[in-house]
Short mmCIF file of C-alpha atoms in Angstrom, two decimals:
data_model
loop_
_atom_site.label_atom_id
_atom_site.label_comp_id
_atom_site.label_asym_id
_atom_site.label_seq_id
_atom_site.Cartn_x
_atom_site.Cartn_y
_atom_site.Cartn_z
CA ASP A 12 68.16 15.10 -27.71
CA ALA A 13 64.74 16.69 -27.67
CA LYS A 14 62.52 15.73 -24.76
CA THR A 15 59.52 13.59 -25.63
CA THR A 16 56.27 13.23 -23.72
CA GLN A 17 54.08 10.16 -23.85
CA PRO A 18 51.11 9.04 -21.78
CA PRO A 19 52.30 6.63 -19.09
CA SER A 20 49.81 4.00 -20.13
CA MET A 21 46.88 3.24 -22.38
CA ASP A 22 44.57 0.39 -23.27
CA CYS A 23 43.71 -0.65 -26.79
CA ALA A 24 41.09 -3.03 -28.13
CA GLU A 25 42.28 -6.13 -29.89
CA GLY A 26 41.70 -5.94 -33.62
CA ARG A 27 41.34 -2.19 -33.64
CA ALA A 28 43.89 0.40 -34.67
CA ALA A 29 46.05 1.62 -31.80
CA ASN A 30 47.12 5.25 -31.98
CA LEU A 31 50.06 6.07 -29.73
CA PRO A 32 50.78 9.78 -29.30
CA CYS A 33 54.09 11.49 -28.65
CA ASN A 34 54.91 15.13 -28.14
CA HIS A 35 58.34 16.47 -29.04
CA SER A 36 57.79 20.22 -29.20
CA THR A 37 61.49 21.08 -28.86
CA ILE A 38 62.67 18.81 -31.65
CA SER A 39 65.34 20.33 -33.84
CA GLY A 40 65.44 20.22 -37.60
CA ASN A 41 67.94 17.39 -37.86
CA GLU A 42 66.46 15.14 -35.20
CA TYR A 43 64.60 12.02 -36.19
CA VAL A 44 61.69 10.46 -34.35
CA TYR A 45 62.36 6.82 -33.44
CA TRP A 46 59.88 4.34 -32.02
CA TYR A 47 60.80 1.20 -30.15
CA ARG A 48 58.86 -1.21 -28.01
CA GLN A 49 59.83 -3.57 -25.24
CA ILE A 50 57.81 -6.62 -24.43
CA HIS A 51 58.18 -7.76 -20.84
CA SER A 52 61.56 -9.37 -20.10
CA GLN A 53 62.81 -8.95 -23.66
CA GLY A 54 65.21 -6.55 -25.32
CA PRO A 55 63.68 -3.53 -27.08
CA GLN A 56 62.56 -3.89 -30.66
CA TYR A 57 62.97 -1.22 -33.32
CA ILE A 58 59.64 -0.30 -34.94
CA ILE A 59 60.03 2.68 -37.24
CA HIS A 60 61.58 6.10 -37.57
CA GLY A 61 61.09 9.25 -39.61
CA LEU A 62 62.19 12.82 -40.08
CA LYS A 63 59.44 14.79 -41.80
CA ASN A 64 57.40 12.50 -43.97
CA ASN A 65 54.97 9.88 -42.79
CA GLU A 66 56.43 6.41 -42.83
CA THR A 67 54.96 2.94 -43.05
CA ASN A 68 56.43 -0.50 -42.71
CA GLU A 69 55.18 -3.98 -41.99
CA MET A 70 54.80 -3.23 -38.30
CA ALA A 71 53.33 0.24 -38.08
CA SER A 72 52.78 3.67 -39.53
CA LEU A 73 54.33 6.86 -38.26
CA ILE A 74 52.48 10.12 -38.71
CA ILE A 75 54.50 13.27 -38.03
CA THR A 76 52.75 16.61 -37.87
CA GLU A 77 53.81 19.28 -40.29
CA ASP A 78 55.43 21.36 -37.55
CA ARG A 79 57.13 18.16 -36.30
CA LYS A 80 56.14 18.91 -32.73
CA SER A 81 54.23 15.68 -32.32
CA SER A 82 53.81 12.30 -33.89
CA THR A 83 51.53 9.28 -33.72
CA LEU A 84 52.49 5.65 -34.04
CA ILE A 85 49.70 3.59 -35.51
CA LEU A 86 49.44 -0.15 -35.05
CA PRO A 87 46.82 -0.95 -37.68
CA HIS A 88 45.31 -4.06 -36.09
CA ALA A 89 46.39 -4.45 -32.49
CA THR A 90 46.92 -7.98 -31.22
CA LEU A 91 47.53 -9.24 -27.72
CA ARG A 92 51.19 -9.65 -28.63
CA ASP A 93 51.45 -5.91 -29.14
CA THR A 94 51.17 -5.40 -25.37
CA ALA A 95 54.46 -3.70 -24.50
CA VAL A 96 56.11 -0.49 -23.38
CA TYR A 97 56.43 1.81 -26.38
CA TYR A 98 59.22 4.37 -26.48
CA CYS A 99 59.17 7.51 -28.60
CA ILE A 100 62.63 9.07 -28.91
CA ALA A 101 63.88 12.12 -30.76
CA GLY A 102 67.52 12.26 -31.63
CA ASP A 103 70.13 13.01 -34.22
CA TYR A 104 70.63 10.48 -36.95
CA GLY A 105 73.32 8.12 -35.79
CA ASN A 106 73.09 9.18 -32.17
CA ASN A 107 73.40 5.95 -30.28
CA ARG A 108 73.06 7.62 -26.88
CA LEU A 109 69.31 7.98 -27.16
CA ALA A 110 67.49 8.45 -23.86
CA PHE A 111 64.64 5.97 -23.60
CA GLY A 112 62.55 7.57 -20.89
CA LYS A 113 59.65 5.77 -19.22
CA GLY A 114 57.64 5.07 -22.35
CA ASN A 115 53.94 4.25 -22.72
CA GLN A 116 52.71 0.96 -21.29
CA VAL A 117 50.23 -0.22 -23.88
CA VAL A 118 47.91 -3.05 -22.98
CA VAL A 119 45.84 -4.69 -25.72
CA ILE A 120 42.58 -5.94 -24.31
CA PRO A 121 40.65 -8.84 -25.83
CA GLY B 23 67.34 -5.19 -39.67
CA ALA B 24 70.32 -6.59 -37.86
CA VAL B 25 69.96 -9.73 -35.77
CA VAL B 26 71.63 -9.54 -32.39
CA SER B 27 71.94 -12.46 -30.03
CA GLN B 28 72.98 -12.54 -26.38
CA HIS B 29 74.17 -15.41 -24.26
CA PRO B 30 73.31 -16.44 -21.65
CA SER B 31 69.68 -15.38 -21.42
CA TRP B 32 69.83 -15.64 -17.67
CA VAL B 33 72.51 -16.42 -15.14
CA ILE B 34 72.63 -16.84 -11.39
CA CYS B 35 75.94 -16.48 -9.62
CA LYS B 36 77.35 -16.17 -6.15
CA SER B 37 78.48 -12.86 -4.77
CA GLY B 38 82.14 -12.20 -5.53
CA THR B 39 82.29 -14.22 -8.74
CA SER B 40 82.60 -12.88 -12.28
CA VAL B 41 80.09 -13.35 -15.05
CA LYS B 42 80.63 -12.95 -18.78
CA ILE B 43 77.82 -12.01 -21.17
CA GLU B 44 78.26 -12.34 -24.91
CA CYS B 45 76.66 -10.19 -27.58
CA ARG B 46 76.81 -11.37 -31.17
CA SER B 47 75.79 -9.53 -34.30
CA LEU B 48 74.74 -12.42 -36.51
CA ASP B 49 74.32 -10.71 -39.86
CA PHE B 50 75.90 -7.32 -39.47
CA GLN B 51 79.50 -6.29 -38.99
CA ALA B 52 79.48 -3.93 -36.08
CA THR B 53 82.49 -1.77 -35.31
CA THR B 54 80.50 -0.43 -32.40
CA MET B 55 78.16 -2.14 -29.98
CA PHE B 56 76.34 -0.71 -27.00
CA TRP B 57 75.66 -2.10 -23.54
CA TYR B 58 72.70 -1.12 -21.40
CA ARG B 59 71.42 -1.99 -17.96
CA GLN B 60 67.81 -2.03 -16.92
CA PHE B 61 66.58 -2.36 -13.37
CA PRO B 62 63.01 -3.55 -12.68
CA LYS B 63 60.34 -1.10 -13.79
CA GLN B 64 62.96 1.36 -14.98
CA SER B 65 64.10 2.38 -18.42
CA LEU B 66 67.28 1.40 -20.21
CA MET B 67 70.45 3.12 -19.16
CA LEU B 68 73.42 3.17 -21.51
CA MET B 69 76.49 1.82 -19.74
CA ALA B 70 79.18 1.85 -22.37
CA THR B 71 80.05 1.85 -26.03
CA SER B 72 82.12 -1.07 -27.19
CA ASN B 73 84.60 -0.33 -29.98
CA GLU B 74 86.12 -3.07 -32.09
CA GLY B 75 89.85 -3.23 -31.59
CA SER B 76 90.03 -0.43 -29.05
CA LYS B 77 88.95 0.51 -25.57
CA ALA B 78 85.32 0.88 -24.66
CA THR B 79 83.85 4.25 -23.79
CA TYR B 80 82.00 4.26 -20.48
CA GLU B 81 79.17 6.50 -19.39
CA GLN B 82 79.59 8.66 -16.35
CA GLY B 83 79.22 6.71 -13.16
CA VAL B 84 79.92 3.30 -14.69
CA GLU B 85 83.02 1.63 -13.27
CA LYS B 86 85.22 0.44 -16.11
CA ASP B 87 87.16 -1.91 -13.86
CA LYS B 88 83.99 -3.60 -12.72
CA PHE B 89 82.30 -3.89 -16.09
CA LEU B 90 84.98 -5.14 -18.47
CA ILE B 91 84.12 -4.87 -22.12
CA ASN B 92 85.96 -6.60 -24.94
CA HIS B 93 85.15 -6.19 -28.62
CA ALA B 94 87.64 -8.44 -30.34
CA SER B 95 85.82 -8.93 -33.64
CA LEU B 96 83.19 -7.24 -35.77
CA THR B 97 80.55 -9.67 -34.58
CA LEU B 98 81.29 -10.21 -30.90
CA SER B 99 81.38 -8.01 -27.83
CA THR B 100 81.55 -9.32 -24.28
CA LEU B 101 80.64 -7.73 -20.97
CA THR B 102 82.20 -9.20 -17.85
CA VAL B 103 80.77 -8.22 -14.51
CA THR B 104 83.65 -8.70 -12.11
CA SER B 105 83.26 -9.43 -8.41
CA ALA B 106 79.51 -9.33 -8.78
CA HIS B 107 77.36 -8.20 -5.87
CA PRO B 108 73.60 -8.38 -5.40
CA GLU B 109 73.23 -4.75 -6.45
CA ASP B 110 74.60 -5.76 -9.87
CA SER B 111 71.55 -7.93 -10.41
CA SER B 112 69.87 -6.47 -13.46
CA PHE B 113 68.83 -7.00 -17.07
CA TYR B 114 71.79 -6.37 -19.37
CA ILE B 115 71.10 -5.63 -23.04
CA CYS B 116 73.35 -4.97 -26.01
CA SER B 117 72.62 -3.32 -29.32
CA VAL B 118 74.12 -2.46 -32.67
CA GLN B 119 73.27 0.53 -34.82
CA GLY B 120 71.89 0.11 -38.30
CA ASN B 121 72.75 2.08 -41.39
CA THR B 122 70.00 4.65 -40.83
CA GLY B 123 70.55 5.23 -37.13
CA GLU B 124 68.13 2.71 -35.72
CA LEU B 125 69.22 0.42 -32.89
CA PHE B 126 68.81 -3.33 -32.95
CA PHE B 127 68.87 -5.02 -29.58
CA GLY B 128 69.69 -8.44 -28.25
CA GLU B 129 67.23 -10.47 -26.22
CA GLY B 130 68.82 -9.38 -22.98
CA SER B 131 70.62 -11.27 -20.22
CA ARG B 132 69.17 -11.38 -16.74
CA LEU B 133 71.79 -11.53 -14.02
CA THR B 134 70.92 -12.51 -10.47
CA VAL B 135 73.67 -12.31 -7.89
CA LEU B 136 73.03 -14.21 -4.68
#
């Protein structure tokens, strides 16, 4: 799997869009970008994934740069319940042995 | 996405006893399930892959005789921590893989060994 780099932590304002960056400069052509989050003392939650095109679902939007070396997860209107560790992972489709890394501790501030 | 449920959510046991954790895929038939362990302030570590009707595949460094995995049906996998010791205290999480590669996780089971 390609290595990903995320900031260790960031604060976001409640009600504003939260933009979570991720670098994956060594990503290969067949590797997807997956995003998960883990709220304290809970199992991780799948958010979104994509290969080349930008993706949007009811939780978030995923913007992948044209060269695929980085991506941004956008939470359109951050709420206090979005406080969690967010994991950006690059891996082959169907690869269950994804390495989660340390993630980005996002704190939404009132 | 798939709904995955674990039981129990938390368990406290005495050192030397065995503890069984169940992982159920409620709306998805899973031929494969995955077990992870997470120590405080650390990331998830894959322990083993549970295969329905056959032996589990363990990651390097995980003792298969200590962490017994059974996957008897398409909706149930169990992890038994045998002869538990305090160092086995951790957060154990299972997951199933969806049709497009994404992982769906259970709520986790927190084990405390006294």
